[in-house]
Amino acid sequence: MSFFTTGVLVVAILLAGPASAQQSNQGQPDLELQVGDPQNRSIGAGSCSGFFHDPQAVNGFLEWGLESHCAGSGWFPHHISVTLQKQRKTPWFPDIFFDDIDTMASESYQFGWADISLLEHNNTICANSDQTVYRLEGTITAGENEVTGISEEFTLYCGVET
């Protein structure tokens, strides 16, 4: 299937192991967005790729984020947002519910940037030694197009430095 002829928004969620929060995953993007007029894709319309910064405990801080890189045309304005979600333990439905813990979004001055990166260090969430399951929900908006995806789940022991 060719991305240049379909005109379809594509979400690809990869099941890769944890990566450093300082760097994005080096493999395939977690989120992909084809932008611009599908009829004109062969003459330089663009695309955006997004990479989750996997949640991890580093020196007592919980680190997580999202970055997006766009190329070609049709991606302006460019905006990203990412939400950290924490698994809610319930006796009747274990491993099903996730609550939003914190959300970050790119600033309005970044709308003209082809590359945006958001990285959060939160020391209040990762202050205990409990085992907790986290995941990220990210959204890339480029031009008139938008794609949303959810990362894999990560089990963290917040009291242990990595």
mmCIF file of C-alpha atoms in Angstrom:
data_model
loop_
_atom_site.group_PDB
_atom_site.id
_atom_site.type_symbol
_atom_site.label_atom_id
_atom_site.label_comp_id
_atom_site.label_asym_id
_atom_site.label_seq_id
_atom_site.Cartn_x
_atom_site.Cartn_y
_atom_site.Cartn_z
ATOM 1 C CA MET A 1 0.000 0.000 0.000
ATOM 2 C CA SER A 2 1.436 3.361 -0.946
ATOM 3 C CA PHE A 3 0.978 6.278 1.454
ATOM 4 C CA PHE A 4 1.221 8.657 -1.480
ATOM 5 C CA THR A 5 -1.903 7.438 -3.235
ATOM 6 C CA THR A 6 -4.302 6.524 -0.462
ATOM 7 C CA GLY A 7 -4.967 9.826 1.303
ATOM 8 C CA VAL A 8 -5.542 7.870 4.538
ATOM 9 C CA LEU A 9 -4.273 8.865 7.972
ATOM 10 C CA VAL A 10 -2.085 6.125 9.366
ATOM 11 C CA VAL A 11 -1.456 5.259 13.009
ATOM 12 C CA ALA A 12 1.286 2.751 13.673
ATOM 13 C CA ILE A 13 1.829 1.701 17.269
ATOM 14 C CA LEU A 14 5.016 -0.280 17.771
ATOM 15 C CA LEU A 15 5.761 -2.708 20.557
ATOM 16 C CA ALA A 16 9.358 -1.832 21.262
ATOM 17 C CA GLY A 17 11.262 -1.977 24.507
ATOM 18 C CA PRO A 18 11.913 1.104 26.670
ATOM 19 C CA ALA A 19 14.327 3.653 25.227
ATOM 20 C CA SER A 20 16.134 6.514 26.872
ATOM 21 C CA ALA A 21 13.855 9.438 27.620
ATOM 22 C CA GLN A 22 16.612 11.709 26.321
ATOM 23 C CA GLN A 23 16.332 10.219 22.829
ATOM 24 C CA SER A 24 13.522 9.088 20.620
ATOM 25 C CA ASN A 25 13.107 5.532 19.416
ATOM 26 C CA GLN A 26 15.430 4.947 16.495
ATOM 27 C CA GLY A 27 13.156 2.528 14.620
ATOM 28 C CA GLN A 28 9.821 3.104 12.940
ATOM 29 C CA PRO A 29 7.692 6.024 14.145
ATOM 30 C CA ASP A 30 4.939 5.451 16.698
ATOM 31 C CA LEU A 31 2.653 7.901 14.850
ATOM 32 C CA GLU A 32 2.624 8.731 11.141
ATOM 33 C CA LEU A 33 0.571 11.410 9.454
ATOM 34 C CA GLN A 34 0.380 12.062 5.717
ATOM 35 C CA VAL A 35 -0.469 15.709 5.062
ATOM 36 C CA GLY A 36 -1.419 17.866 2.123
ATOM 37 C CA ASP A 37 -3.712 17.275 -0.818
ATOM 38 C CA PRO A 38 -3.697 13.563 -1.793
ATOM 39 C CA GLN A 39 -3.878 14.576 -5.464
ATOM 40 C CA ASN A 40 -0.588 16.470 -5.134
ATOM 41 C CA ARG A 41 1.433 14.061 -2.980
ATOM 42 C CA SER A 42 3.719 13.166 -5.862
ATOM 43 C CA ILE A 43 4.894 16.775 -6.151
ATOM 44 C CA GLY A 44 6.113 17.377 -2.624
ATOM 45 C CA ALA A 45 3.250 17.105 -0.169
ATOM 46 C CA GLY A 46 4.463 16.214 3.270
ATOM 47 C CA SER A 47 4.280 13.882 6.196
ATOM 48 C CA CYS A 48 4.953 13.944 9.935
ATOM 49 C CA SER A 49 6.373 11.217 12.149
ATOM 50 C CA GLY A 50 6.051 11.020 15.916
ATOM 51 C CA PHE A 51 8.118 9.149 18.484
ATOM 52 C CA PHE A 52 7.154 8.575 22.121
ATOM 53 C CA HIS A 53 9.746 9.145 24.850
ATOM 54 C CA ASP A 54 8.901 6.029 26.819
ATOM 55 C CA PRO A 55 7.929 6.629 30.478
ATOM 56 C CA GLN A 56 10.756 5.738 32.835
ATOM 57 C CA ALA A 57 12.045 6.533 36.315
ATOM 58 C CA VAL A 58 15.368 8.400 36.241
ATOM 59 C CA ASN A 59 16.943 9.608 39.507
ATOM 60 C CA GLY A 60 13.570 9.884 41.237
ATOM 61 C CA PHE A 61 11.962 11.702 38.326
ATOM 62 C CA LEU A 62 9.370 10.289 35.969
ATOM 63 C CA GLU A 63 10.420 11.183 32.411
ATOM 64 C CA TRP A 64 8.130 10.960 29.383
ATOM 65 C CA GLY A 65 7.330 12.854 26.199
ATOM 66 C CA LEU A 66 6.704 12.970 22.458
ATOM 67 C CA GLU A 67 8.503 14.410 19.465
ATOM 68 C CA SER A 68 7.363 15.001 15.900
ATOM 69 C CA HIS A 69 9.277 15.681 12.702
ATOM 70 C CA CYS A 70 7.605 16.934 9.509
ATOM 71 C CA ALA A 71 8.897 17.120 5.956
ATOM 72 C CA GLY A 72 7.580 18.384 2.647
ATOM 73 C CA SER A 73 4.621 20.727 2.513
ATOM 74 C CA GLY A 74 1.131 20.909 3.961
ATOM 75 C CA TRP A 75 2.160 20.418 7.611
ATOM 76 C CA PHE A 76 1.782 24.036 8.755
ATOM 77 C CA PRO A 77 0.521 24.686 11.403
ATOM 78 C CA HIS A 78 2.170 21.881 13.364
ATOM 79 C CA HIS A 79 1.093 21.017 16.922
ATOM 80 C CA ILE A 80 1.600 18.050 19.241
ATOM 81 C CA SER A 81 0.214 17.030 22.602
ATOM 82 C CA VAL A 82 0.948 14.091 24.878
ATOM 83 C CA THR A 83 -0.853 12.772 27.956
ATOM 84 C CA LEU A 84 0.653 10.544 30.632
ATOM 85 C CA GLN A 85 -1.848 7.917 31.760
ATOM 86 C CA LYS A 86 -1.656 5.752 34.880
ATOM 87 C CA GLN A 87 -3.385 2.401 35.236
ATOM 88 C CA ARG A 88 -6.188 2.366 37.785
ATOM 89 C CA LYS A 89 -6.303 -0.765 39.902
ATOM 90 C CA THR A 90 -9.824 -1.961 40.588
ATOM 91 C CA PRO A 91 -10.817 -5.255 42.192
ATOM 92 C CA TRP A 92 -13.517 -5.959 39.606
ATOM 93 C CA PHE A 93 -11.781 -4.884 36.344
ATOM 94 C CA PRO A 94 -7.994 -5.120 36.759
ATOM 95 C CA ASP A 95 -5.718 -3.862 33.972
ATOM 96 C CA ILE A 96 -8.470 -2.055 32.068
ATOM 97 C CA PHE A 97 -8.734 1.581 33.151
ATOM 98 C CA PHE A 98 -6.185 4.362 32.711
ATOM 99 C CA ASP A 99 -6.508 7.821 34.243
ATOM 100 C CA ASP A 100 -4.957 10.951 32.735
ATOM 101 C CA ILE A 101 -2.193 12.187 35.051
ATOM 102 C CA ASP A 102 -0.589 15.067 33.164
ATOM 103 C CA THR A 103 -0.807 16.619 29.686
ATOM 104 C CA MET A 104 1.642 18.779 27.763
ATOM 105 C CA ALA A 105 1.178 20.521 24.439
ATOM 106 C CA SER A 106 3.479 22.426 22.122
ATOM 107 C CA GLU A 107 3.379 26.205 22.424
ATOM 108 C CA SER A 108 1.738 28.393 19.808
ATOM 109 C CA TYR A 109 5.109 29.804 18.673
ATOM 110 C CA GLN A 110 6.107 26.255 17.637
ATOM 111 C CA PHE A 111 3.268 25.994 15.074
ATOM 112 C CA GLY A 112 5.736 27.046 12.370
ATOM 113 C CA TRP A 113 8.411 24.541 13.351
ATOM 114 C CA ALA A 114 8.836 21.299 11.422
ATOM 115 C CA ASP A 115 10.413 19.613 14.479
ATOM 116 C CA ILE A 116 8.836 19.724 17.951
ATOM 117 C CA SER A 117 9.926 17.829 21.049
ATOM 118 C CA LEU A 118 8.201 17.705 24.443
ATOM 119 C CA LEU A 119 9.947 16.115 27.429
ATOM 120 C CA GLU A 120 8.583 16.212 30.969
ATOM 121 C CA HIS A 121 10.343 15.500 34.275
ATOM 122 C CA ASN A 122 7.808 15.023 37.058
ATOM 123 C CA ASN A 123 9.138 14.350 40.553
ATOM 124 C CA THR A 124 5.803 14.195 42.394
ATOM 125 C CA ILE A 125 4.383 11.194 40.511
ATOM 126 C CA CYS A 126 7.430 8.967 40.859
ATOM 127 C CA ALA A 127 8.023 9.447 44.595
ATOM 128 C CA ASN A 128 7.072 6.015 45.951
ATOM 129 C CA SER A 129 8.293 2.445 45.541
ATOM 130 C CA ASP A 130 5.042 1.048 44.154
ATOM 131 C CA GLN A 131 4.872 -0.837 40.894
ATOM 132 C CA THR A 132 2.818 1.306 38.523
ATOM 133 C CA VAL A 133 1.772 0.853 34.893
ATOM 134 C CA TYR A 134 1.914 3.921 32.628
ATOM 135 C CA ARG A 135 1.246 4.636 28.963
ATOM 136 C CA LEU A 136 1.172 7.712 26.737
ATOM 137 C CA GLU A 137 -1.493 9.082 24.427
ATOM 138 C CA GLY A 138 -0.127 11.396 21.761
ATOM 139 C CA THR A 139 -1.668 13.584 19.074
ATOM 140 C CA ILE A 140 0.006 15.181 16.066
ATOM 141 C CA THR A 141 -1.849 17.934 14.222
ATOM 142 C CA ALA A 142 -0.400 19.093 10.904
ATOM 143 C CA GLY A 143 -2.297 21.385 8.583
ATOM 144 C CA GLU A 144 -5.874 20.141 8.543
ATOM 145 C CA ASN A 145 -4.867 16.586 9.486
ATOM 146 C CA GLU A 146 -4.640 14.906 12.872
ATOM 147 C CA VAL A 147 -3.622 11.487 14.173
ATOM 148 C CA THR A 148 -3.770 10.073 17.718
ATOM 149 C CA GLY A 149 -2.113 6.962 19.092
ATOM 150 C CA ILE A 150 -1.380 5.185 22.355
ATOM 151 C CA SER A 151 2.006 3.813 23.344
ATOM 152 C CA GLU A 152 2.626 0.391 24.765
ATOM 153 C CA GLU A 153 2.298 0.017 28.541
ATOM 154 C CA PHE A 154 5.323 0.395 30.824
ATOM 155 C CA THR A 155 5.617 -1.026 34.340
ATOM 156 C CA LEU A 156 7.796 1.177 36.530
ATOM 157 C CA TYR A 157 9.147 0.798 40.037
ATOM 158 C CA CYS A 158 9.416 4.469 40.914
ATOM 159 C CA GLY A 159 11.530 4.056 44.055
ATOM 160 C CA VAL A 160 14.365 2.459 42.070
ATOM 161 C CA GLU A 161 16.818 4.674 40.178
ATOM 162 C CA THR A 162 17.762 3.605 36.658
#
